[in-house]
Tab-separated table of C-alpha atoms and ligand atoms in Angstrom:
chain	number	residue	atom	x	y	z
A	1	MET	CA	-68.984	-29.415	4.572
A	2	MET	CA	-66.212	-26.906	4.034
A	3	THR	CA	-66.744	-23.276	4.966
A	4	ALA	CA	-66.342	-20.581	2.331
A	5	ARG	CA	-63.039	-18.762	2.376
A	6	GLN	CA	-61.134	-17.099	-0.371
A	7	THR	CA	-57.395	-17.006	-0.386
A	8	SER	CA	-55.689	-13.676	-0.597
A	9	SER	CA	-52.631	-12.706	-2.564
A	10	HIS	CA	-49.097	-13.186	-1.258
A	11	PHE	CA	-47.808	-10.374	-3.441
A	12	PRO	CA	-48.870	-7.079	-1.856
A	13	ARG	CA	-49.004	-4.209	-4.346
A	14	ALA	CA	-46.088	-2.479	-2.629
A	15	ILE	CA	-43.925	-5.453	-3.606
A	16	THR	CA	-45.214	-5.956	-7.129
A	17	GLY	CA	-45.074	-2.198	-7.664
A	18	MET	CA	-48.340	-2.330	-9.622
A	19	ALA	CA	-51.476	-0.264	-9.032
A	20	ALA	CA	-54.875	-1.950	-8.751
A	21	GLU	CA	-56.868	-1.667	-11.975
A	22	GLN	CA	-60.608	-1.756	-12.555
A	23	PRO	CA	-61.527	-5.455	-12.259
A	24	PRO	CA	-63.119	-6.918	-15.381
A	25	ALA	CA	-66.144	-9.122	-14.585
A	26	ARG	CA	-64.962	-12.575	-15.467
A	27	ILE	CA	-63.515	-15.850	-14.270
A	28	VAL	CA	-59.814	-16.379	-14.973
A	29	ILE	CA	-58.568	-19.966	-14.805
A	30	PHE	CA	-54.900	-20.878	-14.478
A	31	ILE	CA	-54.361	-24.431	-15.626
A	32	GLY	CA	-51.116	-26.389	-15.845
A	33	ALA	CA	-49.062	-29.163	-14.298
A	34	PRO	CA	-47.881	-29.099	-10.659
A	35	GLY	CA	-45.044	-26.558	-10.518
A	36	SER	CA	-46.161	-24.699	-13.644
A	37	GLY	CA	-46.557	-21.419	-11.712
A	38	LYS	CA	-50.347	-21.293	-11.311
A	39	GLY	CA	-50.090	-20.096	-7.693
A	40	THR	CA	-47.509	-17.410	-8.483
A	41	GLN	CA	-49.406	-16.030	-11.463
A	42	SER	CA	-52.734	-16.154	-9.604
A	43	SER	CA	-51.243	-14.092	-6.780
A	44	LEU	CA	-49.702	-11.540	-9.130
A	45	LEU	CA	-52.929	-11.133	-11.076
A	46	SER	CA	-54.979	-10.975	-7.886
A	47	SER	CA	-52.815	-8.066	-6.643
A	48	ARG	CA	-52.823	-6.230	-9.911
A	49	TYR	CA	-56.566	-6.341	-10.570
A	50	ASP	CA	-57.744	-6.754	-6.989
A	51	ILE	CA	-59.669	-9.907	-7.882
A	52	PRO	CA	-60.105	-12.599	-5.200
A	53	CYS	CA	-58.403	-15.906	-5.866
A	54	ILE	CA	-59.666	-19.380	-5.043
A	55	SER	CA	-56.876	-21.942	-4.719
A	56	THR	CA	-58.335	-25.441	-4.415
A	57	GLY	CA	-54.960	-26.777	-3.235
A	58	MET	CA	-54.921	-24.304	-0.313
A	59	ILE	CA	-58.567	-24.920	0.560
A	60	LEU	CA	-57.995	-28.678	0.592
A	61	ARG	CA	-54.728	-28.424	2.567
A	62	ASP	CA	-56.511	-26.317	5.217
A	63	GLU	CA	-59.337	-28.845	5.384
A	64	ALA	CA	-56.876	-31.764	5.523
A	65	LYS	CA	-55.292	-30.332	8.709
A	66	LYS	CA	-58.553	-30.851	10.600
A	67	ASN	CA	-59.061	-33.807	12.848
A	68	THR	CA	-62.287	-34.876	11.138
A	69	PRO	CA	-63.226	-37.847	8.918
A	70	VAL	CA	-63.119	-35.529	5.867
A	71	GLY	CA	-59.713	-34.185	6.947
A	72	PHE	CA	-58.377	-37.710	7.341
A	73	ARG	CA	-59.660	-38.781	3.909
A	74	LEU	CA	-58.166	-35.671	2.269
A	75	ARG	CA	-54.779	-36.220	3.935
A	76	GLN	CA	-54.651	-39.749	2.563
A	77	THR	CA	-55.682	-38.767	-0.960
A	78	MET	CA	-53.366	-35.772	-1.222
A	79	ALA	CA	-50.397	-37.619	0.282
A	80	SER	CA	-50.810	-40.276	-2.411
A	81	GLY	CA	-50.609	-37.724	-5.237
A	82	ALA	CA	-54.144	-38.528	-6.456
A	83	LEU	CA	-56.871	-35.994	-7.126
A	84	VAL	CA	-59.599	-35.390	-4.563
A	85	ASP	CA	-63.063	-36.544	-5.698
A	86	ASP	CA	-64.992	-34.197	-7.993
A	87	GLN	CA	-67.993	-33.813	-5.695
A	88	THR	CA	-65.940	-32.513	-2.733
A	89	VAL	CA	-63.913	-30.084	-4.837
A	90	CYS	CA	-66.841	-28.837	-6.942
A	91	ASP	CA	-69.037	-28.215	-3.898
A	92	ALA	CA	-66.257	-26.195	-2.254
A	93	VAL	CA	-65.597	-24.080	-5.361
A	94	VAL	CA	-69.207	-23.585	-6.421
A	95	SER	CA	-70.226	-22.367	-2.952
A	96	ARG	CA	-67.396	-19.819	-3.047
A	97	ILE	CA	-68.354	-18.635	-6.543
A	98	ARG	CA	-71.968	-18.180	-5.403
A	99	ASP	CA	-70.927	-16.321	-2.221
A	100	SER	CA	-68.666	-14.054	-4.197
A	101	TYR	CA	-71.371	-13.397	-6.790
A	102	GLU	CA	-73.934	-12.594	-4.086
A	103	GLN	CA	-71.485	-10.070	-2.623
A	104	GLY	CA	-71.411	-8.344	-6.027
A	105	LYS	CA	-68.043	-9.749	-7.071
A	106	ALA	CA	-68.462	-11.672	-10.313
A	107	SER	CA	-64.707	-11.752	-11.013
A	108	LEU	CA	-62.592	-14.530	-9.582
A	109	ILE	CA	-59.290	-16.230	-10.262
A	110	LEU	CA	-59.323	-20.021	-10.062
A	111	ASP	CA	-55.969	-21.592	-9.227
A	112	GLY	CA	-56.026	-25.380	-9.692
A	113	PHE	CA	-59.674	-25.769	-10.705
A	114	PRO	CA	-61.019	-27.420	-12.801
A	115	ARG	CA	-58.686	-30.421	-13.036
A	116	THR	CA	-61.098	-32.959	-14.553
A	117	VAL	CA	-63.545	-32.681	-17.448
A	118	SER	CA	-66.395	-33.348	-15.048
A	119	GLN	CA	-65.285	-30.354	-12.909
A	120	ALA	CA	-65.036	-28.197	-16.058
A	121	LYS	CA	-68.604	-29.104	-17.033
A	122	ARG	CA	-69.934	-28.382	-13.539
A	123	LEU	CA	-68.190	-24.980	-13.605
A	124	ASN	CA	-69.626	-24.268	-17.040
A	125	ASP	CA	-73.173	-25.048	-15.818
A	126	GLU	CA	-72.702	-22.867	-12.744
A	127	LEU	CA	-71.400	-19.879	-14.734
A	128	LYS	CA	-74.304	-20.193	-17.162
A	129	ALA	CA	-76.807	-20.350	-14.309
A	130	LEU	CA	-75.332	-17.173	-12.775
A	131	GLY	CA	-75.049	-15.400	-16.137
A	132	ILE	CA	-71.255	-15.047	-15.821
A	133	PRO	CA	-69.458	-15.044	-19.221
A	134	GLY	CA	-67.250	-17.962	-20.283
A	135	PRO	CA	-63.848	-17.993	-18.554
A	136	LEU	CA	-60.469	-16.752	-19.689
A	137	VAL	CA	-58.406	-19.951	-19.510
A	138	ILE	CA	-54.642	-19.497	-19.271
A	139	HIS	CA	-52.633	-22.652	-19.818
A	140	LEU	CA	-49.124	-22.439	-18.344
A	141	ASP	CA	-47.142	-24.903	-20.418
A	142	VAL	CA	-43.822	-26.046	-18.884
A	143	PRO	CA	-41.541	-28.929	-19.985
A	144	ASP	CA	-41.389	-31.898	-17.590
A	145	HIS	CA	-37.698	-31.523	-16.707
A	146	VAL	CA	-38.286	-27.918	-15.599
A	147	LEU	CA	-41.331	-28.933	-13.524
A	148	LEU	CA	-39.295	-31.589	-11.707
A	149	GLN	CA	-36.497	-29.129	-10.966
A	150	ARG	CA	-38.934	-26.475	-9.703
A	151	LEU	CA	-40.846	-28.884	-7.452
A	152	ALA	CA	-37.614	-30.215	-5.919
A	153	ARG	CA	-36.637	-26.626	-5.009
A	154	ARG	CA	-40.071	-25.409	-3.948
A	155	ARG	CA	-40.553	-24.360	-0.326
A	156	GLN	CA	-43.643	-22.957	1.314
A	157	CYS	CA	-44.252	-20.795	4.380
A	158	ALA	CA	-45.654	-23.100	7.061
A	159	THR	CA	-47.872	-20.251	8.285
A	160	CYS	CA	-49.302	-18.391	5.277
A	161	GLY	CA	-48.476	-20.741	2.388
A	162	ALA	CA	-46.415	-18.201	0.383
A	163	VAL	CA	-44.265	-20.038	-2.157
A	164	TYR	CA	-40.462	-19.749	-2.448
A	165	ASN	CA	-37.779	-21.295	-4.622
A	166	LEU	CA	-34.547	-22.462	-2.980
A	167	ALA	CA	-32.588	-21.007	-5.888
A	168	SER	CA	-33.801	-17.470	-5.134
A	169	LYS	CA	-32.048	-14.997	-2.820
A	170	THR	CA	-35.048	-14.700	-0.474
A	171	SER	CA	-35.026	-18.366	0.516
A	172	LYS	CA	-31.431	-19.345	1.220
A	173	ASN	CA	-30.839	-21.745	4.111
A	174	GLY	CA	-32.366	-20.485	7.331
A	175	ALA	CA	-34.449	-17.816	5.589
A	176	ARG	CA	-37.957	-17.137	6.898
A	177	CYS	CA	-41.094	-15.983	5.107
A	178	GLN	CA	-40.798	-12.315	4.135
A	179	PHE	CA	-44.496	-11.736	4.923
A	180	ASP	CA	-44.891	-13.258	8.386
A	181	GLY	CA	-41.515	-14.760	9.359
A	182	GLY	CA	-42.885	-18.342	9.149
A	183	ALA	CA	-40.550	-21.305	8.555
A	184	LEU	CA	-40.015	-22.361	4.923
A	185	VAL	CA	-40.791	-26.065	4.540
A	186	GLU	CA	-41.126	-28.621	1.749
A	187	ARG	CA	-44.699	-29.593	0.911
A	188	ASP	CA	-45.408	-33.247	1.765
A	189	ASP	CA	-46.590	-33.922	-1.776
A	190	ASP	CA	-43.458	-32.397	-3.374
A	191	SER	CA	-41.392	-35.505	-2.543
A	192	GLU	CA	-40.094	-37.372	-5.605
A	193	GLY	CA	-42.462	-40.387	-5.558
A	194	VAL	CA	-45.575	-38.285	-4.956
A	195	VAL	CA	-44.596	-35.790	-7.657
A	196	ALA	CA	-44.423	-38.639	-10.195
A	197	ARG	CA	-47.988	-39.664	-9.285
A	198	ARG	CA	-49.229	-36.067	-9.429
A	199	LEU	CA	-47.787	-35.714	-12.929
A	200	THR	CA	-49.496	-38.962	-13.943
A	201	SER	CA	-52.827	-37.619	-12.603
A	202	TYR	CA	-52.206	-34.386	-14.509
A	203	ARG	CA	-51.655	-36.189	-17.811
A	204	ARG	CA	-54.584	-38.559	-17.344
A	205	GLU	CA	-57.183	-36.167	-15.876
A	206	THR	CA	-56.180	-32.584	-16.646
A	207	LEU	CA	-54.758	-32.691	-20.188
A	208	PRO	CA	-58.282	-33.593	-21.443
A	209	VAL	CA	-59.585	-30.473	-19.641
A	210	ILE	CA	-57.092	-28.335	-21.557
A	211	GLU	CA	-58.320	-29.933	-24.780
A	212	TYR	CA	-61.921	-29.242	-23.687
A	213	PHE	CA	-61.184	-25.522	-23.211
A	214	ARG	CA	-59.072	-25.324	-26.368
A	215	LYS	CA	-61.947	-26.708	-28.437
A	216	ASN	CA	-64.381	-24.287	-26.767
A	217	ASP	CA	-62.189	-21.247	-27.486
A	218	SER	CA	-64.404	-18.339	-28.660
A	219	ALA	CA	-67.590	-20.411	-28.394
A	220	ASN	CA	-67.571	-20.369	-24.610
A	221	GLY	CA	-64.735	-18.287	-23.223
A	222	ILE	CA	-61.169	-17.755	-24.324
A	223	TYR	CA	-58.311	-20.272	-24.217
A	224	ARG	CA	-54.652	-19.258	-24.522
A	225	ARG	CA	-51.425	-21.175	-23.984
A	226	ILE	CA	-48.461	-19.303	-22.475
A	227	ASP	CA	-44.861	-20.520	-22.369
A	228	GLY	CA	-44.605	-21.147	-18.613
A	229	ASN	CA	-40.829	-21.522	-18.821
A	230	LEU	CA	-40.298	-17.741	-18.976
A	231	GLU	CA	-39.512	-15.485	-16.006
A	232	ALA	CA	-42.549	-14.966	-13.744
A	233	THR	CA	-42.610	-11.219	-14.564
A	234	ALA	CA	-42.586	-11.902	-18.334
A	235	ILE	CA	-45.471	-14.347	-17.925
A	236	ALA	CA	-47.367	-11.833	-15.769
A	237	SER	CA	-46.975	-9.261	-18.522
A	238	GLU	CA	-48.423	-11.707	-21.095
A	239	VAL	CA	-51.280	-12.426	-18.713
A	240	CYS	CA	-52.064	-8.688	-18.504
A	241	ASP	CA	-52.073	-8.472	-22.320
A	242	LEU	CA	-54.548	-11.344	-22.317
A	243	MET	CA	-56.765	-9.571	-19.789
A	244	ARG	CA	-56.871	-6.523	-22.086
A	245	PHE	CA	-57.556	-8.746	-25.095
A	246	ALA	CA	-60.397	-10.449	-23.200
A	247	ASP	CA	-61.870	-7.031	-22.294
A	248	THR	CA	-61.915	-6.024	-25.927
A	249	ALA	CA	-63.345	-9.379	-27.032
A	250	MET	CA	-66.118	-9.115	-24.433
A	251	ALA	CA	-66.972	-5.544	-25.397
A	252	ALA	CA	-67.170	-6.397	-29.147
B	1	AMP	P1	-52.071	-27.906	-5.700
B	1	AMP	O1	-51.715	-27.102	-4.498
B	1	AMP	O2	-52.919	-27.128	-6.684
B	1	AMP	O3	-50.867	-28.535	-6.346
B	1	AMP	O4	-53.000	-29.100	-5.187
B	1	AMP	C1	-52.539	-30.018	-4.212
B	1	AMP	C2	-53.396	-31.262	-4.205
B	1	AMP	O5	-54.753	-30.906	-3.887
B	1	AMP	C3	-53.503	-31.989	-5.533
B	1	AMP	O6	-52.419	-32.868	-5.751
B	1	AMP	C4	-54.822	-32.748	-5.345
B	1	AMP	O7	-54.675	-33.873	-4.494
B	1	AMP	C5	-55.660	-31.725	-4.602
B	1	AMP	N1	-56.405	-30.861	-5.550
B	1	AMP	C6	-56.221	-29.532	-5.770
B	1	AMP	N2	-57.095	-29.062	-6.676
B	1	AMP	C7	-57.850	-30.122	-7.051
B	1	AMP	C8	-58.915	-30.282	-7.973
B	1	AMP	N3	-59.388	-29.260	-8.714
B	1	AMP	N4	-59.440	-31.531	-8.095
B	1	AMP	C9	-59.012	-32.570	-7.359
B	1	AMP	N5	-57.998	-32.485	-6.492
B	1	AMP	C10	-57.414	-31.266	-6.320
């Protein structure tokens, strides 16, 4: 059984230059293909609104490092590019949502969850049971050729998991993490063959989730697609507009 832990933002406010705002009580879901920018946008939003973020990828990577039967099984699944089973992921997320709710924090950002329709339904049931309104679902839509380019250039701090792009100034050869000086390494599952399988999983399992949320727009939460091929700051600004829109829609 995994222990509850929420990931914190890698974009301190001093760096984003944005003040914390009053957090609206809701669940925000970032959904999109691997490399679509879910992690980056989750971190930016988390800093801006001071809302905790749950990244299933990070939780599972932490768990996979452990020398336990569960850790071994996760390492194998993730290295193959497949999705981890629904039960394991749902239990981990639901326990964190409950903990957070019990601590008086109903707002959360979900990065990488749900990724299957069954996960989406379990989340829906849990939110209903807790009386939390339907989620704001933000779909980061990025063309395949851009995803492939981004994943090939993606590097991650081996210590804190902060994400870098080889094309940016901060991560030239030999550069270290600007937060903790950790080495910048390629993620095991960003290699070419594994990326192809992750994209296949995305199309087969996660595109139907997007359709599920799109059909439920207004009835149970809000669904919006954003062009994920824009600059991260432009996307973040659209996300903030959406947060304001969601506030107004909830108050109406
Ligand atoms: P990410 O860091 O979000 O790209 O996730 C890395 C890997 O973790 C994925 O390729 C999956 O193997 C696993 N994973 C993350 N989130 C989920 C999820 N919601 N359901 C199943 N597997 C997941």
